[in-house]
XYZ file of C-alpha atoms in Angstrom:
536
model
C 0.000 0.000 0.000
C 1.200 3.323 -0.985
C 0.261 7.143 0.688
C -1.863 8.809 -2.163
C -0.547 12.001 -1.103
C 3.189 11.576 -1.088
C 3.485 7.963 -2.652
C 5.665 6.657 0.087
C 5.001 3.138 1.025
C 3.051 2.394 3.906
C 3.175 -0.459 6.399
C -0.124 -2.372 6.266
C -1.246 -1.417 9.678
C -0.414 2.436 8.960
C -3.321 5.054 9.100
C -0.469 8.015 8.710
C 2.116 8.318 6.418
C 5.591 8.146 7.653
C 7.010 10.439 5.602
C 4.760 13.192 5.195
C 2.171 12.540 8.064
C -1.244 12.703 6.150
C -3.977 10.344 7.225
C -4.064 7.649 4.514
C -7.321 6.481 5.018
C -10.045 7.585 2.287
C -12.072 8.949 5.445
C -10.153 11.986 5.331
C -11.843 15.401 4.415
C -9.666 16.690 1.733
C -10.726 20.253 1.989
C -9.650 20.211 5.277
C -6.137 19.285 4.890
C -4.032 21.629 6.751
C -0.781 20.308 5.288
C -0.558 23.347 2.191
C 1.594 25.951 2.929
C 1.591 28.477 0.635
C 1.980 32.239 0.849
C 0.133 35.153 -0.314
C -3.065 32.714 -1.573
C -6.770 32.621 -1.076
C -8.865 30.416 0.438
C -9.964 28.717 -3.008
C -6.390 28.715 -3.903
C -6.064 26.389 -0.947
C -8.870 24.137 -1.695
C -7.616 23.653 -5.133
C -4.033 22.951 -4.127
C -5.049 20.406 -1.716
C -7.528 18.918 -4.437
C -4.881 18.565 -6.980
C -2.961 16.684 -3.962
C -5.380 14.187 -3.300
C -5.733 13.357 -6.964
C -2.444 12.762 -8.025
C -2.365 9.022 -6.409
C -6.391 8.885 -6.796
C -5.508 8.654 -10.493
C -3.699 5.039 -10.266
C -7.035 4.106 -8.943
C -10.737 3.823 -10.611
C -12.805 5.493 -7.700
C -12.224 9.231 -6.408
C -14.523 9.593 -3.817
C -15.613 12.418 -1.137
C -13.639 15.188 -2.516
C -15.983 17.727 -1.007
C -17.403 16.132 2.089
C -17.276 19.013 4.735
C -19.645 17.787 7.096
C -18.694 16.032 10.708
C -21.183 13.009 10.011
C -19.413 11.864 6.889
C -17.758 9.004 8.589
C -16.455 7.302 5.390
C -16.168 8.856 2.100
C -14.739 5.675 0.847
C -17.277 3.336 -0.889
C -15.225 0.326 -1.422
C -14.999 -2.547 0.931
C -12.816 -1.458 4.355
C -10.537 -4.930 4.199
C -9.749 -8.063 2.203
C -12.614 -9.921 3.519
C -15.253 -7.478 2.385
C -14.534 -7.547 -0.677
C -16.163 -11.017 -1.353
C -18.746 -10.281 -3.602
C -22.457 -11.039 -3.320
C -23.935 -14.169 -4.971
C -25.086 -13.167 -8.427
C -26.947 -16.491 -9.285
C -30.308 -15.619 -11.053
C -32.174 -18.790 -10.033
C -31.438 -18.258 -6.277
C -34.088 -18.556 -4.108
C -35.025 -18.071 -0.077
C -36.343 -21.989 0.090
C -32.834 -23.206 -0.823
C -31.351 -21.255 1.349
C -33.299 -22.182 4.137
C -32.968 -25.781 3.246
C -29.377 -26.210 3.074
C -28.986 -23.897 6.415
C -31.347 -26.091 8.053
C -29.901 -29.207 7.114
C -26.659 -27.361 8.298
C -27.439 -26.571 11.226
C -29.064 -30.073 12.085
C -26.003 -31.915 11.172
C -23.719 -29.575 13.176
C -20.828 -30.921 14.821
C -20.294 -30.211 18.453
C -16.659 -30.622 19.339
C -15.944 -31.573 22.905
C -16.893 -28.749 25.575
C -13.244 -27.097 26.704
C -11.135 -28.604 24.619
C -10.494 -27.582 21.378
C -10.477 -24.055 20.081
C -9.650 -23.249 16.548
C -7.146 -20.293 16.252
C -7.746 -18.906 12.582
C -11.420 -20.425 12.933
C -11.313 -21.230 9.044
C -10.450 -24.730 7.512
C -7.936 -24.547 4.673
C -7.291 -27.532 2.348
C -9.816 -29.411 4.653
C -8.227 -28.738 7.529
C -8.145 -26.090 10.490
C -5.365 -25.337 13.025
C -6.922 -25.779 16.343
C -5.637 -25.770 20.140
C -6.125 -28.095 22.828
C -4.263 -27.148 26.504
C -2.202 -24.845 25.311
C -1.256 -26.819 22.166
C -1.664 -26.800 18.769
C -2.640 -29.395 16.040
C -5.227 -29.798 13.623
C -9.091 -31.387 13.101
C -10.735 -32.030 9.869
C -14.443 -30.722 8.719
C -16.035 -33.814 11.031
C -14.187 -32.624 14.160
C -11.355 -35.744 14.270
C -8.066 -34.901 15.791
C -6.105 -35.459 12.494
C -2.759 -33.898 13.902
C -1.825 -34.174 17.332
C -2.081 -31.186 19.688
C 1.658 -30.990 20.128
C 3.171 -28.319 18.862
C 3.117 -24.359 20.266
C 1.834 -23.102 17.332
C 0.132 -23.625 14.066
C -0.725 -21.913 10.809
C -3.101 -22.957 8.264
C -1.996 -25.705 5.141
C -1.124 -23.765 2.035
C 0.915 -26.380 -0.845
C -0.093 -29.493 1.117
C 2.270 -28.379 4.088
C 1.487 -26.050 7.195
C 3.856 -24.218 9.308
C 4.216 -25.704 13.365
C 6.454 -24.670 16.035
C 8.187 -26.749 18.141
C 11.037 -25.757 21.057
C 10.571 -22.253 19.965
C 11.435 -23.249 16.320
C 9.190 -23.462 13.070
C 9.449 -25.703 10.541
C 6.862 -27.677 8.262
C 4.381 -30.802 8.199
C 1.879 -32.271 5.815
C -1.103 -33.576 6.600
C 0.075 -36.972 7.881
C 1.559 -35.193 10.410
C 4.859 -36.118 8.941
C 7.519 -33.290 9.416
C 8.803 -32.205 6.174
C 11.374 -29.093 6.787
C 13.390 -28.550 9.945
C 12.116 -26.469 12.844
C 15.237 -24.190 12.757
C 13.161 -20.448 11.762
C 12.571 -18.117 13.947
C 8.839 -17.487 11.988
C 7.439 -19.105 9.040
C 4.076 -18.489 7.074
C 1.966 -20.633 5.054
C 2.993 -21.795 1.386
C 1.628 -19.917 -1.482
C 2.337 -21.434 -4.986
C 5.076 -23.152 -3.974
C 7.322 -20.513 -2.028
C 6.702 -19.020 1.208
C 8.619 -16.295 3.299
C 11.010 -17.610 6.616
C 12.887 -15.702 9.047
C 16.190 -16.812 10.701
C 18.181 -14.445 13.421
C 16.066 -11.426 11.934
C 16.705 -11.810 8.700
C 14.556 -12.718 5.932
C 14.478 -15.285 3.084
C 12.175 -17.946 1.006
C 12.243 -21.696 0.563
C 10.448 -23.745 -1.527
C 8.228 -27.157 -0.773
C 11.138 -28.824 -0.595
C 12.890 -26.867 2.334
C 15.194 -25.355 -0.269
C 16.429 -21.984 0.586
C 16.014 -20.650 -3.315
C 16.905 -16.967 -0.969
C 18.963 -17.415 1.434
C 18.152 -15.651 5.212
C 20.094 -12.130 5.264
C 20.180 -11.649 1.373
C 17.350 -9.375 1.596
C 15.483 -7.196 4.704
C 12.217 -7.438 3.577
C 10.029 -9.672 1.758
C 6.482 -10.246 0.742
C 4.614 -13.060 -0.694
C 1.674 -11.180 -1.821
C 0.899 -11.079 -5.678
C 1.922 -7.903 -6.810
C -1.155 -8.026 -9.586
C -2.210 -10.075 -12.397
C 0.705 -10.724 -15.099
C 3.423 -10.540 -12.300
C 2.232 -13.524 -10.482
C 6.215 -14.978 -10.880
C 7.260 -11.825 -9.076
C 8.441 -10.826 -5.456
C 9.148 -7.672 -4.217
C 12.003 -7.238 -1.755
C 14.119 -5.150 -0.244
C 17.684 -4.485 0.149
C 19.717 -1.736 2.217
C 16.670 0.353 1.910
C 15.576 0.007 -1.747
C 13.178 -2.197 -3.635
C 13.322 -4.811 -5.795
C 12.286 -7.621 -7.284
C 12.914 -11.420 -7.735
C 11.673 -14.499 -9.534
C 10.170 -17.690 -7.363
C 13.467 -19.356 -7.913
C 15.476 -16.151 -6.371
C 16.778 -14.616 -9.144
C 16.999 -10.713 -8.913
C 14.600 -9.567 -11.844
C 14.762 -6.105 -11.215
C 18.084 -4.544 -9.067
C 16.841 -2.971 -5.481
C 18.021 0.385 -6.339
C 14.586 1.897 -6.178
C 12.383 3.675 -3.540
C 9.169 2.871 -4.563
C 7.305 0.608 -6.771
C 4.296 2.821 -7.994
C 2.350 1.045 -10.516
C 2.411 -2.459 -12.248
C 0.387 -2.246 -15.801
C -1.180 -4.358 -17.889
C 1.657 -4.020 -20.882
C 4.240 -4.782 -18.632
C 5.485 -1.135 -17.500
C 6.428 -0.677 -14.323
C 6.122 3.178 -13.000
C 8.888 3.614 -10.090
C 10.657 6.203 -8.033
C 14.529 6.552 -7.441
C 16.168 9.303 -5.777
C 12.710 11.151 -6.221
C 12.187 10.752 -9.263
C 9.697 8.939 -11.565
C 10.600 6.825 -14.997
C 9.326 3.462 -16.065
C 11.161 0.007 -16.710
C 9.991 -3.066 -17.937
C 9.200 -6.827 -16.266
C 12.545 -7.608 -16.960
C 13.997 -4.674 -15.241
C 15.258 -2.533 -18.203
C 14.745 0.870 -17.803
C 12.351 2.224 -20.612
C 12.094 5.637 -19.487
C 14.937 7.327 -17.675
C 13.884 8.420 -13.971
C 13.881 11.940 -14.576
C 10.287 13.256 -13.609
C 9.340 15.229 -10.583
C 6.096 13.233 -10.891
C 4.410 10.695 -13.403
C 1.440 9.325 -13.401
C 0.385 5.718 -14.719
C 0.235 5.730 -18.598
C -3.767 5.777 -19.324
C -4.578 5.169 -23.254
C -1.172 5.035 -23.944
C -0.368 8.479 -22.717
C 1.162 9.111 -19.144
C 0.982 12.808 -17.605
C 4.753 14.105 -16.249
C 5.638 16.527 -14.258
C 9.167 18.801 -14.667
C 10.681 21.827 -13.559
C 6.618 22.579 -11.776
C 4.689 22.050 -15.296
C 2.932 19.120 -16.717
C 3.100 17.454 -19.979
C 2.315 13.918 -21.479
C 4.503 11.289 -23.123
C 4.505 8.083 -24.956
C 5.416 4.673 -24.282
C 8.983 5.441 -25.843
C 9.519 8.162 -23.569
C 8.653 10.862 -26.488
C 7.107 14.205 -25.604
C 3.243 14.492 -27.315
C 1.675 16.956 -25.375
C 3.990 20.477 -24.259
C 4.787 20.673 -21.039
C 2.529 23.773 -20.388
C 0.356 22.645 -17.666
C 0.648 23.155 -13.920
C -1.437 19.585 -13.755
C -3.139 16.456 -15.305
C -4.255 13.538 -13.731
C -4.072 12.274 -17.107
C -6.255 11.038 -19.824
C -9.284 8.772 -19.473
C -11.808 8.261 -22.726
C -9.846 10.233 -25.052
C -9.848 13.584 -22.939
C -7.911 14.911 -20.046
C -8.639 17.798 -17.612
C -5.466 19.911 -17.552
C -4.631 23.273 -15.522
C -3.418 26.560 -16.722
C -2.948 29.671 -15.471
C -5.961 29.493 -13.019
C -7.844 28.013 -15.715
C -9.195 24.480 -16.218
C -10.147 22.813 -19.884
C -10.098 19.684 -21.186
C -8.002 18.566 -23.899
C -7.522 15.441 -26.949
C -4.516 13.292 -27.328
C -3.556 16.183 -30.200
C -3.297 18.777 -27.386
C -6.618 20.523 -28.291
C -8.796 22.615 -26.195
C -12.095 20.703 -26.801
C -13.945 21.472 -23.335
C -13.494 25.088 -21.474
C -14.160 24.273 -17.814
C -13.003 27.645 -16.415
C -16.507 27.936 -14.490
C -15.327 25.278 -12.239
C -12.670 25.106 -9.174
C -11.976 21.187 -10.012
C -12.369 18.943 -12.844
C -11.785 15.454 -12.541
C -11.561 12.974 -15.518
C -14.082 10.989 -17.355
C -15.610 7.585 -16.364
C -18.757 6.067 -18.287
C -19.236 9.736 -19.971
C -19.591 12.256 -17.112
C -16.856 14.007 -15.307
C -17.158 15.436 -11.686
C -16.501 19.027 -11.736
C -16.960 21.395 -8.743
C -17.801 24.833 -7.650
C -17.622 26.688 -4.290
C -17.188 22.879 -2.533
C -20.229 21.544 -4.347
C -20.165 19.024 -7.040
C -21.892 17.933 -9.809
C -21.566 16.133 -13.389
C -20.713 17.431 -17.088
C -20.621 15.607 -20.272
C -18.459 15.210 -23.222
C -19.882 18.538 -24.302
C -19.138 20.387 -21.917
C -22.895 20.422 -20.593
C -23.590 20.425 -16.876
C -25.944 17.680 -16.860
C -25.848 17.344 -12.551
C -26.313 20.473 -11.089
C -23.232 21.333 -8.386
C -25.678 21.012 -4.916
C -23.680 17.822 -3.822
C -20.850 17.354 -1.113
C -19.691 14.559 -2.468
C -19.520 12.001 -5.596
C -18.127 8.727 -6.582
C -17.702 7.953 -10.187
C -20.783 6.366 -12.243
C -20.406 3.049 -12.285
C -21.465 0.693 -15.475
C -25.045 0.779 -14.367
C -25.428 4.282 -14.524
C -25.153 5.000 -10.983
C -22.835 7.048 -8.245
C -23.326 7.287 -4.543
C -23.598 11.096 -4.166
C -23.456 13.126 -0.421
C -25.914 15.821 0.661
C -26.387 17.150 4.152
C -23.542 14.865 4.863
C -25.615 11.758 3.957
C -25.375 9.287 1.252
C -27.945 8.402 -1.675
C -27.612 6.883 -5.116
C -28.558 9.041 -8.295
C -28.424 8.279 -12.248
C -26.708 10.133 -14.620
C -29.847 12.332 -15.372
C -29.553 13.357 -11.354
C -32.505 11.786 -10.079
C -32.558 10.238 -6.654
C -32.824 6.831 -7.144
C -32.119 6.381 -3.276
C -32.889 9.213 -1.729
C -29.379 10.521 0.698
C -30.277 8.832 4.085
C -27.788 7.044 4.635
C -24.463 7.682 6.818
C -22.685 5.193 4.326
C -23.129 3.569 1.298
C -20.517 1.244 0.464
C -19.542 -0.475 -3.126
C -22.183 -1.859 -5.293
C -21.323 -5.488 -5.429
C -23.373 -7.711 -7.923
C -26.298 -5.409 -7.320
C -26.297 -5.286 -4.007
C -24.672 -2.536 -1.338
C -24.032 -2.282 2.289
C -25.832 0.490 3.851
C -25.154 2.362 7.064
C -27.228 4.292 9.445
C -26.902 5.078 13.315
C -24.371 2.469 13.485
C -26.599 -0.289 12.178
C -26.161 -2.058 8.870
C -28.427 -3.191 6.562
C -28.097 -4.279 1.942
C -29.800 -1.856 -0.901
C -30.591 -3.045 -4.165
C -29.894 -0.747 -7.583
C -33.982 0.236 -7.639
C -34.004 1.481 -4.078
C -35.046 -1.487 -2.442
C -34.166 -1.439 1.221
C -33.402 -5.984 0.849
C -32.061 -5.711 4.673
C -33.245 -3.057 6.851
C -30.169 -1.375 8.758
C -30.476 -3.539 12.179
C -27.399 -5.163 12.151
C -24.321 -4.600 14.423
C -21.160 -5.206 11.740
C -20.539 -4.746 7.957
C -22.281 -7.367 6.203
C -19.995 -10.149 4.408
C -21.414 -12.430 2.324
C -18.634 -15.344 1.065
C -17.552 -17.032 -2.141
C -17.410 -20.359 -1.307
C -17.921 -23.584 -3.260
C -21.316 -23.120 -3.148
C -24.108 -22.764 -4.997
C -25.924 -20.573 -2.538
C -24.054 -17.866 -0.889
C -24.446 -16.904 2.983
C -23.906 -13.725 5.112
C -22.566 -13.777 8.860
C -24.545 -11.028 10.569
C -24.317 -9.679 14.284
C -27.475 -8.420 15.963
C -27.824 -7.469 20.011
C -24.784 -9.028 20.236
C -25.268 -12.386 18.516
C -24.537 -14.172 15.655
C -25.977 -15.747 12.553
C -26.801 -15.790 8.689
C -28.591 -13.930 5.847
C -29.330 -14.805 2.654
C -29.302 -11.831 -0.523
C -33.020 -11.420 0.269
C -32.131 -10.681 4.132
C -34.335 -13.994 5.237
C -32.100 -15.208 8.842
C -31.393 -18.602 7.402
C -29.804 -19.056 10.575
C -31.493 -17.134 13.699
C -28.804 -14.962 15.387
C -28.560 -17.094 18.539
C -24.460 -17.743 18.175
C -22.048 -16.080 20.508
C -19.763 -16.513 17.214
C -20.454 -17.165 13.681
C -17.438 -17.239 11.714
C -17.617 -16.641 7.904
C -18.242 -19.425 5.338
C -14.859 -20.733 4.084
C -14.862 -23.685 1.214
C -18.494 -24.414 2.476
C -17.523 -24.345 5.990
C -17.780 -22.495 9.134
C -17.012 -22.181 12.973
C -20.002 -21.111 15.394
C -19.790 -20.961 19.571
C -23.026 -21.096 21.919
C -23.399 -19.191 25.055
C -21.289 -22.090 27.197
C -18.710 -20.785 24.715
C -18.748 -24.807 23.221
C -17.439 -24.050 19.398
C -19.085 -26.214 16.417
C -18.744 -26.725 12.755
C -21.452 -26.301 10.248
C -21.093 -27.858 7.218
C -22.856 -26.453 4.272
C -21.067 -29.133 2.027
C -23.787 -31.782 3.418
């Protein structure tokens, strides 16, 4: 994760940068940022400074949301999902319906499995490859889906199986064991995680390195300071980023340096293979292979965007091609870049939109902020409201709101008034009227909703499908399943939804964990834990 205001990289835990300090969550009220110095302005000057700020790293993403939100209740301006488990997406099945659900819940629920009361209790309370870590008097082993001690409760501690092998410690060592219970690779690290595609991350006297399903150390401990084992994005799946005396870099799964840790940041993978990065601040691009395509030179680049990226030297803003070639002047004091053939550029306190030629083909001067295109309407803003404009320059959503995401495929944006959250269409009619404190990210046509600290799903016509009575974010699962289940909280207990907000499962749990490969962990109120089984 990267700051979108500086670009520095950002432990995963961070809310503030640790370079320049800004709160890095998308909760953050842009307009009032107090981190713009600059003399002899106004106060719209400052507005539109700190605007520009915020979209410079909004650009390498597809949302820019809350830009204008002044109010105190705005809570979140961010509709997308808050962590890696919400963004399961909803069942989208057309033939669904509330009597299956029931049914299979049911049978669930009848067949569930009751392990003993006080002994075992499962640590990451999901089973992976058919499995789940568990522990038993202060030990660790495993139990498969019918609640049989497969693994011994031996060891100190336990991760889940990932390759066919799961990480155990032993005499304050880790190493690994399958799922005989045979051990595989010596308990000599000082930490281990779980295999993914064949390579996993180790630590040894606090330093870092990877070994494969063998035990093979294809990196050996100390080479590098820092290591991940989280795809970068799709195309670089063969790719690791590490680190080495302070700079990044990457390797292959066998340990071969691809690309030379000599830079600060990784910015921005693409789908052609260019890779935007920072060294000795500066911005260029090089290849998969490392080779430096564009010479780091640039005060600031952004991602390239129909072939074009937008550059920044000596304080102005140009674009260039793939082969590093200037095609737009550098007469601009900013893009964000170009997005369905036009790009909102700034000049001389004026804002306009311009082709891939360099033409003036939209004169947004009337506004304080433009923002690029997305499904044929751009947000533009005046005097901190915002509103919509099309390809002709027509203002086709009046500027009353405090706040807009981009319209999605569908036609529709979440848009703020009064500080609360509603859903219009691209003629600006209220197809949910703004009620809500949140409104999070439309996932196959259904949204979470939030209001007085209750949560509740909306459909794309309005329809309130869950009214907002539950305690926590709504997560419904993709597992192996046909059917598709929510874990919901209410008054403190636990239970299931299906998409048409029936309680398949009353809320009756003092735990309900979520549905993982057709499988989940529930406790009752003598704190006894069980597995349902929605396999059966």
């Amino acid at each position: 994760m990267f700051c979108r205001y500086c670009g520095e990289q950002l432990p995963d835990e961070s809310k503030k940068c640790p370079k320049c300090g800004s709160d890095i969550s998308y909760n953050k009220n842009i307009t009032k940022s107090e981190n713009i110095q600059t003399e002899n302005t106004n106060i719209k000057k400052i507005f539109f400074v700190i605007v520009i700020i915020g979209l410079i790293l909004a650009v390498v993403s597809v949302n820019f949301k809350n830009i204008f939100n002044k109010s105190e209740n705005m809570e979140n301006g961010n509709y997308t999902s808050k962590n890696s488990a919400e963004e399961k997406n909803v069942n989208n099945k057309s033939d669904d319906n509330t009597e299956d659900y029931s049914k299979i819940a049911k049978k669930a629920e009848a067949n569930i499995i009751w392990l003993p009361k006080d002994s075992y209790e499962p640590t990451d309370l999901f089973f992976e490859e058919e499995l789940a870590p568990v522990k038993k008097d202060g030990k660790y082993g495993f139990i498969d889906e019918k609640g049989n001690e497969v693994i011994e409760c031996k060891y100190d501690d336990a991760k889940y199986f990932g390759d066919g092998l799961a990480p155990v410690k032993k005499d304050d060592k880790w190493g690994y064991i399958d799922k005989n219970g045979n051990e595989i690779i010596d308990f000599k690290y000082d930490n281990a995680e779980s295999f993914y595609d064949g390579v996993t991350g180790v630590e040894k006297d606090g330093k870092y390195g990877y070994i494969n399903i063998d035990g093979k150390e294809i990196v050996e401990c100390g080479v590098y300071n820092y290591n991940t084992l989280s795809n970068i994005r799709p195309g670089y799946e063969e790719m690791l980023l590490v680190k080495k005396d302070n700079k990044l870099g990457l390797i292959d799964k066998n340990g071969n340096e691809v690309v030379e840790c000599k830079y600060d940041n990784f910015e921005y993978f693409d789908d052609n293979g260019f890779i935007l990065v920072k060294r000795d601040d500066k911005y260029g691009f090089i290849d998969k292979n490392g080779n430096e395509i564009i010479e780091c030179k640039y005060d600031y680049a952004s991602p390239f965007s129909e072939e074009l990226a937008a550059v920044k030297i000596d304080d102005k803003y140009g674009f260039i091609d793939r082969n590093g070639n200037e095609v737009i002047s550098f007469d601009y004091y900013f893009s964000p870049g170009f997005s369905e053939e036009l790009a909102p550029v700034y000049k001389d306190d004026k804002i306009a939109y311009i082709d891939k030629n360099g033409n003036e083909v939209i004169d947004a001067s009337e506004y304080d902020f433009a923002d690029r295109f997305f499904n044929g309407l751009a947000l533009v803003a005046v005097d901190d409201k915002c509103g919509c404009i099309d390809k002709n320059g027509n203002e086709v959503i009046k500027c009353e709101y405090e706040g807009m995401d981009h319209f999605d495929d569908d036609g529709l944006a979440v848009a703020i008034k009064y500080g609360l959250r509603g859903l219009i269409d691209k003629n600006g009619n209220e197809i949910i009227e703004c009620k809500y404190d949140d409104v999070y990210e439309f996932r196959n046509g259904l949204a979470v909703v939030k209001n007085y600290e209750k949560y509740g799903l909306i459909d794309k016509k309005g329809n309130e499908v869950v009214e907002c009575k539950y305690d926590d974010y709504i997560i419904f699962d993709l597992s192996p399943l046909s059917i598709k289940l929510a874990t919901v909280q209410r008054d403190g207990k636990y239970g299931y939804i299906d998409k048409h907000g029936k309680e398949v499962i009353e809320c009756k749990y003092d735990y309900a964990g979520d549905i993982h490969n057709g499988l989940a962990f529930v406790k009752n109120e003598d704190g006894q834990y069980g597995i349902l089984n929605f396999n059966i």
